[in-house]
CSV table of C-alpha atoms and ligand atoms in Angstrom, one decimal:
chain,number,residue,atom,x,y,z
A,408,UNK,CA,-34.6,50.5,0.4
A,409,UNK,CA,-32.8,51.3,-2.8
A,410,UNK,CA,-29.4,50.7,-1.5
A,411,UNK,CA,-30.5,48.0,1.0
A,412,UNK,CA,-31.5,45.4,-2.2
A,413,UNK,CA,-27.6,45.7,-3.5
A,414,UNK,CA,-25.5,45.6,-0.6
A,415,UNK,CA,-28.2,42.4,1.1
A,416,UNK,CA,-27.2,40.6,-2.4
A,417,UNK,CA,-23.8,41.2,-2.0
A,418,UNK,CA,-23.3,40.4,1.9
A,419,UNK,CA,-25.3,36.9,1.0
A,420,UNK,CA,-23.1,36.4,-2.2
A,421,UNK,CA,-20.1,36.6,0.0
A,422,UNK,CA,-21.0,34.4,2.8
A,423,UNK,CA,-22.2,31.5,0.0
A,424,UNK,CA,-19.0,32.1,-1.4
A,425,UNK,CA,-16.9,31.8,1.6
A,426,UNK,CA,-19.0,28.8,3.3
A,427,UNK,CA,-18.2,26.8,-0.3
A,428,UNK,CA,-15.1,27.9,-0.6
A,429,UNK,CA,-14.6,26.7,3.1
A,430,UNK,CA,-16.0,23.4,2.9
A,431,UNK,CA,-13.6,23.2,-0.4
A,432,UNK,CA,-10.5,24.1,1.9
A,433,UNK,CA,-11.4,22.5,5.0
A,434,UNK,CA,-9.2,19.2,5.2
A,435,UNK,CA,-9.1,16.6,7.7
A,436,UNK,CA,-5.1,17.2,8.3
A,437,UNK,CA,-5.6,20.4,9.3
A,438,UNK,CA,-8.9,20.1,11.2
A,439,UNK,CA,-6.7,17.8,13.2
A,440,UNK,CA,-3.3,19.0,12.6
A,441,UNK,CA,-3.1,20.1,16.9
A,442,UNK,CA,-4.5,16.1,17.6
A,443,UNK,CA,-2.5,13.8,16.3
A,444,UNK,CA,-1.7,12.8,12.4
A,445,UNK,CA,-4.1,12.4,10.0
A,446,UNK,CA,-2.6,8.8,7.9
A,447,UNK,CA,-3.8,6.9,4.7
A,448,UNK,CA,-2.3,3.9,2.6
A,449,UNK,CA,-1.1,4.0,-0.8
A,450,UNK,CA,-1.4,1.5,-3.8
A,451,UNK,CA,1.6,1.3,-6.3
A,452,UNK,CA,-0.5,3.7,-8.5
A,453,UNK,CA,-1.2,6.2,-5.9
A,454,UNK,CA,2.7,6.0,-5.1
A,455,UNK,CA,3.3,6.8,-8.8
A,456,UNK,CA,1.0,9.5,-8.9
A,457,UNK,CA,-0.9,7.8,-11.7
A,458,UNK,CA,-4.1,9.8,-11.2
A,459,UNK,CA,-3.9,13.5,-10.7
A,460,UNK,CA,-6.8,14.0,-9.2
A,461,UNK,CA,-6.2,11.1,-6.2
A,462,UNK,CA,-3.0,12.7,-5.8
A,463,UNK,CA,-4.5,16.3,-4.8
A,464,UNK,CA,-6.9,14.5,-2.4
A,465,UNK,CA,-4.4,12.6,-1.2
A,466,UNK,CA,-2.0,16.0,-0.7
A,467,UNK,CA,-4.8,18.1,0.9
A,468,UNK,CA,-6.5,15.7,3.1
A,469,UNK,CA,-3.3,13.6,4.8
A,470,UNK,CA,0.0,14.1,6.7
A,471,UNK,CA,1.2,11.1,7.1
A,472,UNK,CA,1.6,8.0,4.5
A,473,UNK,CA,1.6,4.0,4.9
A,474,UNK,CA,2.2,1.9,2.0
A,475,UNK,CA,-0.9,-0.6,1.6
A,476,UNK,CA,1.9,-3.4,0.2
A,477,UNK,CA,5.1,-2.5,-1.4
A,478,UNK,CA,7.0,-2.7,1.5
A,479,UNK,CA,6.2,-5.9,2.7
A,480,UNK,CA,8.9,-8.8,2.7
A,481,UNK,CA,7.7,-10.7,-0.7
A,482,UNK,CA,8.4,-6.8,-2.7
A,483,UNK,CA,11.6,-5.7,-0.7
A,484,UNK,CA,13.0,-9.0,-0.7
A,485,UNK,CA,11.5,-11.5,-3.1
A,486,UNK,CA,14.9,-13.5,-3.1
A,487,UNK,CA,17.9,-14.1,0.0
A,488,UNK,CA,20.0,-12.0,-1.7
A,489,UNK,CA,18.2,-9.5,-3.8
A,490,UNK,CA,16.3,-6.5,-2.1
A,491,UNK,CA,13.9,-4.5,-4.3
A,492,UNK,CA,13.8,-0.8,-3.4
A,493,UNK,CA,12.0,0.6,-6.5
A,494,UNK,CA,9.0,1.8,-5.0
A,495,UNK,CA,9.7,2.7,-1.6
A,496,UNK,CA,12.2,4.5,-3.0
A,497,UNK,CA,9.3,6.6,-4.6
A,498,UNK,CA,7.3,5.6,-1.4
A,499,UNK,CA,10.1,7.5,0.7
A,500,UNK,CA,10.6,10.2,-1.9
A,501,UNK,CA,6.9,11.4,-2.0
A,502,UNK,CA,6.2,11.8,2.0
A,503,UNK,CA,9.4,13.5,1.9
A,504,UNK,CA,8.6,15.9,-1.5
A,505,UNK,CA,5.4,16.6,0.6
A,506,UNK,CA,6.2,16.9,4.2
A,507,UNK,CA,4.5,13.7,5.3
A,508,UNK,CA,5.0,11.8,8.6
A,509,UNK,CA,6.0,8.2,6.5
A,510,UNK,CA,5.4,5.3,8.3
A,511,UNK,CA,7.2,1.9,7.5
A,512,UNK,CA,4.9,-1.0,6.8
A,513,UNK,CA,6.2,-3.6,7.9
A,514,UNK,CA,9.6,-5.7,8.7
A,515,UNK,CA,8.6,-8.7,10.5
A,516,UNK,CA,5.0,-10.3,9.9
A,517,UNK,CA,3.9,-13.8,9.0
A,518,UNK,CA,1.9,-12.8,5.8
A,519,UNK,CA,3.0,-11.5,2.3
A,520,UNK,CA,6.5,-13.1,3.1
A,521,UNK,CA,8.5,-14.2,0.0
A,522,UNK,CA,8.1,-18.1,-0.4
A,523,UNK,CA,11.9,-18.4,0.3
A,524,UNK,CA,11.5,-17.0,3.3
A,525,UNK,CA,8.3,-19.6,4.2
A,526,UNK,CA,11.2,-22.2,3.9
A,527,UNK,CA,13.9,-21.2,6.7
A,528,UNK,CA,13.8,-24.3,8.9
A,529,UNK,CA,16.5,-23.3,11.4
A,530,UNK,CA,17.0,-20.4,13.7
A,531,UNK,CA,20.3,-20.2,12.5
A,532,UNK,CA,19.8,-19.2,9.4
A,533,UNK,CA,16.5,-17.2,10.6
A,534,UNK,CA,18.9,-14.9,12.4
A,535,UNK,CA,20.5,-14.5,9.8
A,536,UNK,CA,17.5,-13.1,8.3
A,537,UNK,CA,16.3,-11.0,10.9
A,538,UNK,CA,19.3,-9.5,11.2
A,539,UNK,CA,20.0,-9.0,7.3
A,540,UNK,CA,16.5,-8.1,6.5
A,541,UNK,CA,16.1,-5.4,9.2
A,542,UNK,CA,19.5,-4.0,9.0
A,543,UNK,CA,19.6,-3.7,5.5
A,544,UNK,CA,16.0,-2.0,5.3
A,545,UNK,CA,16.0,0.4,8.6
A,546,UNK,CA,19.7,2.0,7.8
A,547,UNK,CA,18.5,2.4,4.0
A,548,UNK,CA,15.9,4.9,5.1
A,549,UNK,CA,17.4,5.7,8.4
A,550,UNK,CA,16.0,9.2,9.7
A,551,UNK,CA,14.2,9.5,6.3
A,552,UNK,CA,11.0,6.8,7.7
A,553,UNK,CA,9.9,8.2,10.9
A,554,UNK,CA,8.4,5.1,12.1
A,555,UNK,CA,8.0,1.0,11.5
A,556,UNK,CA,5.6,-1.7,12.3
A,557,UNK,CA,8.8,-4.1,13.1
A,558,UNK,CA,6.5,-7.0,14.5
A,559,UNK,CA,3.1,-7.3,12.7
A,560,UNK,CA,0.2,-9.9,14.4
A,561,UNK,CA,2.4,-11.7,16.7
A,562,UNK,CA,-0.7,-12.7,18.5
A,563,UNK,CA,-3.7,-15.5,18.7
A,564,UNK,CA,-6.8,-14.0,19.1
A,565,UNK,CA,-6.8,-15.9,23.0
A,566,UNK,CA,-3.7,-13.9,23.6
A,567,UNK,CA,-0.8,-16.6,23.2
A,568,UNK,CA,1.6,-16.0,20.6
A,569,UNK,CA,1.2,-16.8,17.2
A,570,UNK,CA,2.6,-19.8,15.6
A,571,UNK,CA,4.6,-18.3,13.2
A,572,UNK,CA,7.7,-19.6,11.0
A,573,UNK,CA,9.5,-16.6,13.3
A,574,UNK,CA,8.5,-18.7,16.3
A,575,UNK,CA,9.1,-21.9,15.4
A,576,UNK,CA,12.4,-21.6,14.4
A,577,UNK,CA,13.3,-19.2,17.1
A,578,UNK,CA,11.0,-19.3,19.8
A,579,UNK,CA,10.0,-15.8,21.9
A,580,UNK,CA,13.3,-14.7,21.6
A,581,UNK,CA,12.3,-13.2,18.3
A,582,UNK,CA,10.2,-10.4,19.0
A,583,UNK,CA,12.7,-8.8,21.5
A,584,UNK,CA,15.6,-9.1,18.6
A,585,UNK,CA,13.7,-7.8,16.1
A,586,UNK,CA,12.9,-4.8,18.3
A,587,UNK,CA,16.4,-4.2,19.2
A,588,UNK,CA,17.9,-4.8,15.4
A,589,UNK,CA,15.9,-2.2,14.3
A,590,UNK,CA,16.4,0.8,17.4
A,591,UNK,CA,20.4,-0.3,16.3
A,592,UNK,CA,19.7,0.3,12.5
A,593,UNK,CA,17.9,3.5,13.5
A,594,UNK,CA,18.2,4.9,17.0
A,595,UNK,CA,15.9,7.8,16.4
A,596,UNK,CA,12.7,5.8,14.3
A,597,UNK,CA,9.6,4.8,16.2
A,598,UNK,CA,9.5,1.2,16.5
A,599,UNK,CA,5.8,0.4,17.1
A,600,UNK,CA,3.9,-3.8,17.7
A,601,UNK,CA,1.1,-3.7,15.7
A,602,UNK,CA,-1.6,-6.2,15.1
A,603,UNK,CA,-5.4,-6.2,14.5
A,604,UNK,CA,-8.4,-7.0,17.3
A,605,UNK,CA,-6.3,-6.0,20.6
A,606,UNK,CA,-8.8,-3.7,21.5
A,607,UNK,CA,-10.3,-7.1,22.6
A,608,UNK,CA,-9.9,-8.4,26.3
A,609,UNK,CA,-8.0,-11.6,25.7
A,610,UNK,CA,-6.1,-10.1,22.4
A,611,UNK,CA,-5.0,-7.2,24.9
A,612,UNK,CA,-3.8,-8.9,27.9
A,613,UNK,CA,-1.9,-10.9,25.4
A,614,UNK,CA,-0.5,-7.9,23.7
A,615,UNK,CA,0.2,-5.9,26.7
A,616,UNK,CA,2.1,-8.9,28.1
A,617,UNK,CA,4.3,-9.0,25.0
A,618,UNK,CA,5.5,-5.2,25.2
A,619,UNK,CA,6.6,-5.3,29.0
A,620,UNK,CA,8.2,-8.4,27.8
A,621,UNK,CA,10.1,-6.9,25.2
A,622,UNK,CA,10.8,-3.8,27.4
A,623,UNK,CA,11.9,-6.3,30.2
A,624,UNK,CA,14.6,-7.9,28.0
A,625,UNK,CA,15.9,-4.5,26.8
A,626,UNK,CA,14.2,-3.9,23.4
A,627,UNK,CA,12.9,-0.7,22.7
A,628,UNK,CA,8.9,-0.2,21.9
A,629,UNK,CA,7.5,3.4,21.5
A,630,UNK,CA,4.2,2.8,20.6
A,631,UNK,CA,1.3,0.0,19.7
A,632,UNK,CA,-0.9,0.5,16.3
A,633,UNK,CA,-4.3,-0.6,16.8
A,634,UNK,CA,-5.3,-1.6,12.9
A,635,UNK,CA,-8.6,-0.6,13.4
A,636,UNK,CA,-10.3,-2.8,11.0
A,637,UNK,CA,-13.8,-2.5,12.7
A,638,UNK,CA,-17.6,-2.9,12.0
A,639,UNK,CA,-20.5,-0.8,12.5
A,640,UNK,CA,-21.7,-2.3,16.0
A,641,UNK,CA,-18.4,-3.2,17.7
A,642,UNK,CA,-15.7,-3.2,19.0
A,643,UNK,CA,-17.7,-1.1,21.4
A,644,UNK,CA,-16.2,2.7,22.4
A,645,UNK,CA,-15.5,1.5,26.0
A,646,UNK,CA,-13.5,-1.2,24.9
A,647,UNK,CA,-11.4,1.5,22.3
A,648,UNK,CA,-11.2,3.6,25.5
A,649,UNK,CA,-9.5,0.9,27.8
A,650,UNK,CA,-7.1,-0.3,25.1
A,651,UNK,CA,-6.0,3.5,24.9
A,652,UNK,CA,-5.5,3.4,29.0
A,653,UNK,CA,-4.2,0.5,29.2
A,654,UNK,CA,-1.8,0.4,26.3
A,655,UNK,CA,-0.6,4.1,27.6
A,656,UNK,CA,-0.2,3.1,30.8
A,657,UNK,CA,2.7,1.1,29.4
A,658,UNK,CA,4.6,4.0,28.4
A,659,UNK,CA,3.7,3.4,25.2
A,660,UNK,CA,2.2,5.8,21.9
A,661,UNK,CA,-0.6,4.3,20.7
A,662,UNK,CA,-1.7,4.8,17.0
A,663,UNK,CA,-4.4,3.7,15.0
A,664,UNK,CA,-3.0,2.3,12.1
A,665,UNK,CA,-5.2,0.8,9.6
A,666,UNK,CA,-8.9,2.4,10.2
A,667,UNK,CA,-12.2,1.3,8.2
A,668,UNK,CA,-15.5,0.2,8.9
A,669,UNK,CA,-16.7,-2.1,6.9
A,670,UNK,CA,-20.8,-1.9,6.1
A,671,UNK,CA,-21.4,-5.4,4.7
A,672,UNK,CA,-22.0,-8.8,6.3
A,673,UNK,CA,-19.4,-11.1,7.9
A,674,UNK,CA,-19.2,-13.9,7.5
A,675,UNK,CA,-19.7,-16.2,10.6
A,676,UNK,CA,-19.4,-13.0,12.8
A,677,UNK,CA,-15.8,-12.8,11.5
A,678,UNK,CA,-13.6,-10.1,13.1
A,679,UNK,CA,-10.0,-9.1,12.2
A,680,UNK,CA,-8.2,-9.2,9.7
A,681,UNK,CA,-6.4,-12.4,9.2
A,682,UNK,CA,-5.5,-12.3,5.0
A,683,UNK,CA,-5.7,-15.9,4.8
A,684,UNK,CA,-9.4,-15.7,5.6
A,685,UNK,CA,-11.6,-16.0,2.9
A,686,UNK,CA,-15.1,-17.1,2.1
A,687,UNK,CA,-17.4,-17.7,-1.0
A,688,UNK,CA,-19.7,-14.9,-2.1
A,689,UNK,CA,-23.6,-14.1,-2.8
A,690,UNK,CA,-25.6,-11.5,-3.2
A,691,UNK,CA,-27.1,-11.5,-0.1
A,692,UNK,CA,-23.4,-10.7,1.3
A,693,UNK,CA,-23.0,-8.3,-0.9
A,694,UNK,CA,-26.5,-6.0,-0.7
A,695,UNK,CA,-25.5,-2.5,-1.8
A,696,UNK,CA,-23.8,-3.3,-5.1
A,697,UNK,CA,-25.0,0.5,-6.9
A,698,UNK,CA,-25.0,2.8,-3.9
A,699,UNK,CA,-24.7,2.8,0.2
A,700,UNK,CA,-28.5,3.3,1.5
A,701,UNK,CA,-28.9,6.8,3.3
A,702,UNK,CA,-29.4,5.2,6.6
A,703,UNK,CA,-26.2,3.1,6.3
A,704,UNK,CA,-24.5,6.6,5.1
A,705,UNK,CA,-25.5,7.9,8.3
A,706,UNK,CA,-24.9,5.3,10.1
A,707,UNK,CA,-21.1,5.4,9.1
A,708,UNK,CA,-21.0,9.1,9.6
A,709,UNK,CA,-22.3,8.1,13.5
A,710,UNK,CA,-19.5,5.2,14.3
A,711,UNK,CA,-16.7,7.4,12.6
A,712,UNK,CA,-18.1,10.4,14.9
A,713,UNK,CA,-18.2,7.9,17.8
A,714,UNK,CA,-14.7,6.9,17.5
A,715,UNK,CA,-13.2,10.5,16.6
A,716,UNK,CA,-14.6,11.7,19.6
A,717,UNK,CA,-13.3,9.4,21.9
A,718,UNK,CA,-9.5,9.9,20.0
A,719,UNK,CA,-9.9,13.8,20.7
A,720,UNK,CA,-10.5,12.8,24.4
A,721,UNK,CA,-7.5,11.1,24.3
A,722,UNK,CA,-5.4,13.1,21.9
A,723,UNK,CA,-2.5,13.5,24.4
A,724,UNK,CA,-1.9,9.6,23.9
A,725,UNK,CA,-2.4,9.4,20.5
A,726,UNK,CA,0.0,10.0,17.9
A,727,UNK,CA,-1.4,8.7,14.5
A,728,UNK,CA,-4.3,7.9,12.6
A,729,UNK,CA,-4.4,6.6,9.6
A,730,UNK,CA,-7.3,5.3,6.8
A,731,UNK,CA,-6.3,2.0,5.6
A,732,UNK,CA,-6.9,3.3,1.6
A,733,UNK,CA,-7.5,6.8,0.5
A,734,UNK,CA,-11.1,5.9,-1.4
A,735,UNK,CA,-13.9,3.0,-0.8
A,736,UNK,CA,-13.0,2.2,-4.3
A,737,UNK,CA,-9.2,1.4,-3.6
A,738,UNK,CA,-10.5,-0.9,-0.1
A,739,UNK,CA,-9.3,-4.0,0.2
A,740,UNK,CA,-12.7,-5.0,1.8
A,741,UNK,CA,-14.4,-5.2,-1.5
A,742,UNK,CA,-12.2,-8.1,-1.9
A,743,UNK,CA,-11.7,-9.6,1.6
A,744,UNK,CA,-13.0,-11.7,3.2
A,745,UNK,CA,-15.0,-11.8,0.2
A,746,UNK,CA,-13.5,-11.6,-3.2
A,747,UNK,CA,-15.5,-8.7,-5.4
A,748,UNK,CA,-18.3,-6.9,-3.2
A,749,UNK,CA,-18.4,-3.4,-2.7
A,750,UNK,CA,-17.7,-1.9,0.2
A,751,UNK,CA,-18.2,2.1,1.6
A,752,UNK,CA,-15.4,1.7,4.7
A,753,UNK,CA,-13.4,5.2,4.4
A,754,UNK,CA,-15.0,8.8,4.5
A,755,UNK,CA,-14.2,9.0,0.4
A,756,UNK,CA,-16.1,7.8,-1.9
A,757,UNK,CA,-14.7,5.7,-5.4
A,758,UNK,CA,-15.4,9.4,-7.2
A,759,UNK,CA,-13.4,10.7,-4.3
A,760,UNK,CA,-16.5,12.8,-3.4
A,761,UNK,CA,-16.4,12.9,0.9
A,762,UNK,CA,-19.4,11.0,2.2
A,763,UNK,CA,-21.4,11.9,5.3
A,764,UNK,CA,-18.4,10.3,7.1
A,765,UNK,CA,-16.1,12.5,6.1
A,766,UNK,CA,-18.2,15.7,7.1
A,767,UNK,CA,-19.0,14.3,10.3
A,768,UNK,CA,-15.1,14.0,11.8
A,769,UNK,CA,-15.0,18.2,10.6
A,770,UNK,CA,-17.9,18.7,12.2
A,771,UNK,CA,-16.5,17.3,15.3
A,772,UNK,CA,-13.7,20.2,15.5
A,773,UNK,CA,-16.4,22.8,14.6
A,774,UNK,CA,-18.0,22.8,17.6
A,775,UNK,CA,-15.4,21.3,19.7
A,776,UNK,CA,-13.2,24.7,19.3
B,1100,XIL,C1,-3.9,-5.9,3.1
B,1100,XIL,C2,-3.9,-5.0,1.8
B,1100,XIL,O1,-4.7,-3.9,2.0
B,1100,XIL,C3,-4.3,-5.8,0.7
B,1100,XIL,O2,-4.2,-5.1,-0.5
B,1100,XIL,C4,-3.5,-7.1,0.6
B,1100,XIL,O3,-4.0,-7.9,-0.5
B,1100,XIL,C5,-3.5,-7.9,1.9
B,1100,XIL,O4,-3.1,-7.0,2.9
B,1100,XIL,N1,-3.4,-6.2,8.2
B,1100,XIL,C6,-2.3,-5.6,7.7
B,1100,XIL,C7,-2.3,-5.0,6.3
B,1100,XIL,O5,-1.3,-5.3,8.5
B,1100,XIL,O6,-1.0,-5.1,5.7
B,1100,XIL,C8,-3.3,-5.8,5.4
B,1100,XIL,O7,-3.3,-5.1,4.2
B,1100,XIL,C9,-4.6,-5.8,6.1
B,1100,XIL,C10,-4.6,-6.5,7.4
């Protein structure tokens, strides 16, 4: 008995002591790091490391980096002739400093262009700016960015294309160009179509009809990014699983590119993520203003469970998934499609702390291995 008292306190010393410092080393790269990447976006400040303590979440918990903004048109060319590189310099710099896959976001999209660019009237001088524009910013981080969004929500939500200043002034054509300028500028980067809702029938067929188009006509596509800005209750898993088929089937990677969930009302049933959207706000939109309920908590933790499963089941076709923020704080869904409510999309909290979420997707590779 004597001995049995010290040696019992010390076995169940060290097991607390290794369970904590476990859960403390677990992280959701490396939980997944035999699946497929493990992908969040960063703010300017994140980029510039402006908060140490972001920066070590940010470092332990991801492999692979988006920026939220900077590299859109209107902040790497604000003006036809000047290109501003500043940040994703420092974008480019950190995912290489820390071994990230770094994924370029994005050349060729209809929002967040520079208003000079809103004005080209003529397809001859919007060639000219396809082929400037991607040229100049694909062979600037050739085999440094190891893969782009270079057409961003081409697509209506019944499928038909979008009509966009890219095809008004050029008509289809575009997309296949834009494709093949950037596998010219870099042979070896992953040039992906990405766009939001095309896990939906009519989105899909759309979007399936506009990559064996632009493989038809000679452009290269390797994968599709599914943005992945979804809800609680839908899309439903079986329509995630047949946009995985289906999009594979194609020959094609597919990624999921800008995950969250949001928790809070929509407006009008709204789905997507059109920017331009945007609606007035009350506080019956905006219900959890303090702190996410427990049964919403768990909730989450159920849909992000859901949807990790099924990417596990189809891990051999996936290559990328990535949060769209790092914390619920830094979510641009406490601002859209309602300006200043707050949201609890991502499996971090705004102290950083991981949520039930969070614990759920390592949970998942506990008992899956
Ligand atoms: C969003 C950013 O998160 C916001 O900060 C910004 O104000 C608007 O754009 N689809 C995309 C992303 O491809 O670039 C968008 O990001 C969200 C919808």
């Amino acid at each position: 008995m004597k001995f049995i008292k010290p040696y019992l306190f010390a076995v169940t010393t060290l097991l607390a002591v290794s369970c904590t410092s476990q859960k403390e080393t677990a992280s959701l790269k490396d939980a997944y790091k035999n699946d497929f990447y493990i992908g969040t976006a960063l703010s300017a400040d994140q980029i510039e490391v402006k908060k140490v303590k972001e920066d070590s979440l940010i470092r332990k918990e991801f492999n692979a980096i988006t920026a939220e903004n900077i590299m859109k048109s209107m902040y790497t060319h604000p003006e036809k002739d000047k290109y501003d590189f500043a940040l994703s310099d420092k974008f480019v710099a950190y995912g290489e400093k820390n071994k990230m896959f770094i994924h370029g976001h994005t050349l060729i999209w209809h929002s967040q262009l520079a208003p000079w660019m809103e004005k080209i009237a003529d397809s001859t001088e919007m060639k000219a700016f396809m082929q400037d524009h991607i040229n100049t910013i694909v062979s600037k981080y050739k085999g440094k960015i190891n893969s782009w969004d270079v057409v961003n929500e081409a697509l209506n939500e019944d499928g038909t294309l979008r009509q966009s200043v890219f095809l008004k002034t050029l008509g289809e054509k575009y997309l296949v160009d834009a494709f093949k300028l950037a596998a010219k500028a870099d042979p070896k980067a992953e040039l992906y179509y990405n766009d939001y809702n095309i896990e939906e029938p009519a989105k899909r067929v759309g979007a399936i009809a506009l990559i064996k188009k632009i493989k038809a006509e000679g452009g290269k596509v390797d994968g599709v990014g599914i943005q992945g800005h979804w809800r609680l209750n839908s899309p439903s898993i079986e329509e995630i699983e047949k946009s995985i088929l289906e999009y594979s089937a194609l020959g094609v990677k597919v990624a999921f590119t800008e995950l969250d969930i949001t928790v809070l009302p929509n407006p009008w049933d709204l789905k997507g993520a059109e920017i331009s959207q945007k609606f007035e706000g009350s506080a019956k939109m905006n219900p959890y203003p303090k702190a996410l309920p427990d049964s919403i908590q768990n909730k989450l933790a159920e849909r992000y469970a859901s949807i990790f499963k099924l990417f596990l089941k189809h891990k051999d076709k996936i290559s990328r998934v990535t949060f769209w923020g790092v914390h619920d704080g830094q979510s641009w869904l406490n601002d859209w499609p309602i300006k200043g409510r707050t949201n609890y999309p991502l499996p971090f909290d705004k102290d950083l702390r991981h949520k039930k979420a969070y614990d759920s997707l390592l949970k998942l590779k506990e008992t899956k291995e």
